[in-house]
Amino acid sequence: MSSSSSLGGHSKSLRLAGEDIWKNKTEKVNGELFTLMYGSIVSQLCRDYQRCFPKVNDQLYTMGYNIGVRLIEDFLARTALPRCENMIRTSEVISKCAFKIFLNITPQVSNWSTDKNAFSLVLVENPLSDFVELPMDAMKQLWYSNVLCGVLKGALEMVQLDCDVWFISDVLKGDPQTEIRVKLNRVLKDEIPIGED
Amino acid sequence: MVAGSRTQPSSEQDGMSEQERLQHQLQIFQDSLPKVNQLAYQMLLNEMVPLAVSVENRLAQTEHVNNSETIDSSGDKDTVSEMVRDLHISPKLDLPSHKLCLQLYEAEEERKKRILERLRSMGFQTGNKLSELLVFSNNPNLTFKDMDLLAIMKFICRDVWKQMFGKQIDNLKTNHRGTFYLFDYEYRPIQPFALDDQSTEKELEMVKPFLEIPVGVIKGVLSSLGYKQEQVVCLASYIDRPADRPKSTFPKGISFHVQVNK
């Protein structure tokens, strides 16, 4: 199957493309190892900040941002996707391609705002928090997987989408589902060099 | 067939095939585990270094301001802006990772020590738990009957390294008195780092902090198998790659010097 030809189309081919890249073009590592490495990072942060969890959240977010701005490069190279024309398309690329390729999960897209600028990603499974259980004091304030928000923020910014990304709920906190909210603030303008026009 | 090979463990041929069968089973088990992208994993691994610097920066900042502000969760939030701020939707961002790495290179001794200690600690915790993961994977290479230090080091070279870095250690040397040298000529996480052809001292020095994570991992694994952190000294340094090895992107191999004191 030629993946490039299938990428032009609609959402179904996006899913196929994502699966094809995951299956055939991706080197994989044990997900449990990934989970416990991330766990080591979070627990070290909790210790460093003496269990001041908002600070841990911020640190995870900025770490994610720094990963996202570089991860997007690999994503674009691997998928050869063109620019998305609207947020609906963007949401599909994120859930069916990006999450599939990097974490082998496909979050559901839901809760669209009326202006179609904000949506939610519902994570049924989350490789970052497999077999994780938060202690009581952390349950209130810690967004354990906040690195994901940072990654999305950084990656979207690199494709000229200025977004806010944050967690709404997390099963680790006793919520019924894990939900990330993505809200478009504005589309950043392509800068034209001075004197070009 | 299985019963046959059990009753004649002395038979070389049967022993081999039994071993192979178990090996095969382990492989199937490993393949059945959930997987994630190697790149996502590696970026997370390497991002620990700038992260450790950033934490140090932020801790120093709060100490500098020296305000003992505690999070006031009891007071009710009147304004929307206050609530938004508390939600921390878009926190203040850090410097980019490469700037943080440069800061680490330029940091004075004390600061550097604290940052490297933080890195080792993260590696330590990973290694500590990783050995549990590997021990319970029905690995035929592992027998706990008279598992001596050498066997543990072999376990690190083979299973731990394979799991974490996708390859085994290239060479293991020991004096049988508690000193071990583990050579990895292509330490995986640093391979994509672009260095000039004539890799300058500065650049090599800047990559060095990335070696503290595997140092921590080695100590963590040893600790989980009964060798306390204080007993173990582990140091990483660069070595030249043997001439007969194919040229890789990173010009130097890594040597881990492990010293275990009884």
mmCIF file of C-alpha atoms in Angstrom, chain A residues 42-166:
data_model
loop_
_atom_site.group_PDB
_atom_site.id
_atom_site.type_symbol
_atom_site.label_atom_id
_atom_site.label_comp_id
_atom_site.label_asym_id
_atom_site.label_seq_id
_atom_site.Cartn_x
_atom_site.Cartn_y
_atom_site.Cartn_z
ATOM 1 C CA VAL A 42 7.353 12.375 38.073
ATOM 2 C CA SER A 43 8.363 10.985 41.432
ATOM 3 C CA GLN A 44 11.700 12.779 41.261
ATOM 4 C CA LEU A 45 9.873 16.036 40.515
ATOM 5 C CA CYS A 46 7.506 15.487 43.423
ATOM 6 C CA ARG A 47 10.491 15.034 45.679
ATOM 7 C CA ASP A 48 12.330 18.075 44.295
ATOM 8 C CA TYR A 49 9.329 20.329 44.709
ATOM 9 C CA GLN A 50 8.465 18.788 48.082
ATOM 10 C CA ARG A 51 5.077 17.657 46.897
ATOM 11 C CA CYS A 52 3.987 21.075 45.696
ATOM 12 C CA PHE A 53 2.013 19.573 42.846
ATOM 13 C CA PRO A 54 1.120 22.701 40.848
ATOM 14 C CA LYS A 55 4.840 23.203 40.357
ATOM 15 C CA VAL A 56 5.206 19.609 39.245
ATOM 16 C CA ASN A 57 2.381 20.146 36.750
ATOM 17 C CA ASP A 58 4.109 23.203 35.317
ATOM 18 C CA GLN A 59 7.426 21.436 35.062
ATOM 19 C CA LEU A 60 5.907 18.469 33.270
ATOM 20 C CA TYR A 61 4.127 20.820 30.908
ATOM 21 C CA THR A 62 7.234 22.738 29.936
ATOM 22 C CA MET A 63 9.168 19.518 29.552
ATOM 23 C CA GLY A 64 6.461 18.337 27.188
ATOM 24 C CA TYR A 65 6.602 21.585 25.267
ATOM 25 C CA ASN A 66 10.312 21.137 24.660
ATOM 26 C CA ILE A 67 9.676 17.606 23.425
ATOM 27 C CA GLY A 68 6.735 18.633 21.261
ATOM 28 C CA VAL A 69 8.613 21.267 19.289
ATOM 29 C CA ARG A 70 11.055 18.576 18.198
ATOM 30 C CA LEU A 71 8.662 15.666 17.954
ATOM 31 C CA ILE A 72 6.559 17.442 15.321
ATOM 32 C CA GLU A 73 9.497 17.314 12.923
ATOM 33 C CA ASP A 74 9.628 13.563 13.019
ATOM 34 C CA PHE A 75 5.864 13.392 12.713
ATOM 35 C CA LEU A 76 5.745 15.536 9.598
ATOM 36 C CA ALA A 77 8.637 13.664 8.037
ATOM 37 C CA ARG A 78 7.022 10.318 8.729
ATOM 38 C CA THR A 79 3.506 11.138 7.581
ATOM 39 C CA ALA A 80 4.157 13.763 4.875
ATOM 40 C CA LEU A 81 0.795 15.287 5.754
ATOM 41 C CA PRO A 82 -0.140 18.651 4.302
ATOM 42 C CA ARG A 83 -1.409 21.518 6.420
ATOM 43 C CA CYS A 84 -4.808 20.985 8.026
ATOM 44 C CA GLU A 85 -7.511 23.295 6.726
ATOM 45 C CA ASN A 86 -9.529 23.412 9.943
ATOM 46 C CA MET A 87 -9.559 22.199 13.523
ATOM 47 C CA ILE A 88 -11.747 19.221 12.676
ATOM 48 C CA ARG A 89 -9.046 17.923 10.419
ATOM 49 C CA THR A 90 -6.404 18.773 13.027
ATOM 50 C CA SER A 91 -8.239 16.796 15.669
ATOM 51 C CA GLU A 92 -8.365 13.771 13.399
ATOM 52 C CA VAL A 93 -4.679 13.974 12.595
ATOM 53 C CA ILE A 94 -3.869 14.198 16.301
ATOM 54 C CA SER A 95 -6.034 11.301 17.386
ATOM 55 C CA LYS A 96 -5.694 8.919 14.451
ATOM 56 C CA CYS A 97 -2.127 9.599 13.363
ATOM 57 C CA ALA A 98 -0.082 11.302 16.047
ATOM 58 C CA PHE A 99 -1.267 9.387 19.103
ATOM 59 C CA LYS A 100 -1.315 6.182 17.085
ATOM 60 C CA ILE A 101 2.230 6.558 15.826
ATOM 61 C CA PHE A 102 3.856 7.629 19.062
ATOM 62 C CA LEU A 103 1.857 5.887 21.775
ATOM 63 C CA ASN A 104 -0.223 3.343 19.853
ATOM 64 C CA ILE A 105 -3.511 4.658 21.151
ATOM 65 C CA THR A 106 -6.393 6.400 19.396
ATOM 66 C CA PRO A 107 -8.175 8.861 21.665
ATOM 67 C CA GLN A 108 -11.768 9.745 20.865
ATOM 68 C CA VAL A 109 -12.524 13.274 19.756
ATOM 69 C CA SER A 110 -15.607 14.767 21.366
ATOM 70 C CA ASN A 111 -17.222 17.789 22.989
ATOM 71 C CA TRP A 112 -16.791 20.213 20.102
ATOM 72 C CA SER A 113 -17.430 23.835 20.936
ATOM 73 C CA THR A 114 -20.028 25.538 18.774
ATOM 74 C CA ASP A 115 -17.454 27.552 16.857
ATOM 75 C CA LYS A 116 -15.516 24.342 16.181
ATOM 76 C CA ASN A 117 -12.380 25.749 17.749
ATOM 77 C CA ALA A 118 -12.168 23.627 20.848
ATOM 78 C CA PHE A 119 -12.423 19.886 21.281
ATOM 79 C CA SER A 120 -11.642 17.166 23.786
ATOM 80 C CA LEU A 121 -9.468 14.106 23.458
ATOM 81 C CA VAL A 122 -10.754 11.234 25.544
ATOM 82 C CA LEU A 123 -8.031 8.757 26.393
ATOM 83 C CA VAL A 124 -9.438 5.317 27.031
ATOM 84 C CA GLU A 125 -5.960 3.986 27.684
ATOM 85 C CA ASN A 126 -2.925 5.987 28.627
ATOM 86 C CA PRO A 127 0.506 4.347 28.463
ATOM 87 C CA LEU A 128 1.967 7.008 30.753
ATOM 88 C CA SER A 129 -0.229 6.033 33.657
ATOM 89 C CA ASP A 130 -0.628 2.266 33.299
ATOM 90 C CA PHE A 131 -0.569 0.641 36.727
ATOM 91 C CA VAL A 132 -0.111 3.999 38.403
ATOM 92 C CA GLU A 133 -1.955 4.856 41.548
ATOM 93 C CA LEU A 134 -1.705 8.300 43.100
ATOM 94 C CA PRO A 135 -1.321 8.806 46.843
ATOM 95 C CA MET A 136 -4.128 10.733 48.492
ATOM 96 C CA ASP A 137 -2.387 14.083 48.636
ATOM 97 C CA ALA A 138 -1.430 13.945 44.974
ATOM 98 C CA MET A 139 -4.896 13.044 43.787
ATOM 99 C CA LYS A 140 -6.237 16.522 44.337
ATOM 100 C CA GLN A 141 -3.719 18.553 42.449
ATOM 101 C CA LEU A 142 -1.356 16.480 40.361
ATOM 102 C CA TRP A 143 -2.039 16.092 36.655
ATOM 103 C CA TYR A 144 0.090 13.034 36.273
ATOM 104 C CA SER A 145 0.258 12.963 32.473
ATOM 105 C CA ASN A 146 0.583 16.711 32.038
ATOM 106 C CA VAL A 147 3.571 16.166 29.773
ATOM 107 C CA LEU A 148 1.056 15.275 27.051
ATOM 108 C CA CYS A 149 -0.482 18.742 27.181
ATOM 109 C CA GLY A 150 2.932 20.290 26.775
ATOM 110 C CA VAL A 151 3.771 18.058 23.838
ATOM 111 C CA LEU A 152 0.529 18.976 22.079
ATOM 112 C CA LYS A 153 1.045 22.662 22.809
ATOM 113 C CA GLY A 154 4.595 22.654 21.448
ATOM 114 C CA ALA A 155 3.839 20.566 18.394
ATOM 115 C CA LEU A 156 0.768 22.595 17.420
ATOM 116 C CA GLU A 157 2.657 25.817 17.837
ATOM 117 C CA MET A 158 5.215 24.618 15.306
ATOM 118 C CA VAL A 159 2.426 24.270 12.729
ATOM 119 C CA GLN A 160 1.213 27.804 13.410
ATOM 120 C CA LEU A 161 -1.628 26.868 15.730
ATOM 121 C CA ASP A 162 -1.570 28.761 18.981
ATOM 122 C CA CYS A 163 -3.599 26.565 21.317
ATOM 123 C CA ASP A 164 -4.318 26.089 24.969
ATOM 124 C CA VAL A 165 -4.099 22.481 26.051
ATOM 125 C CA TRP A 166 -5.052 21.237 29.498
#
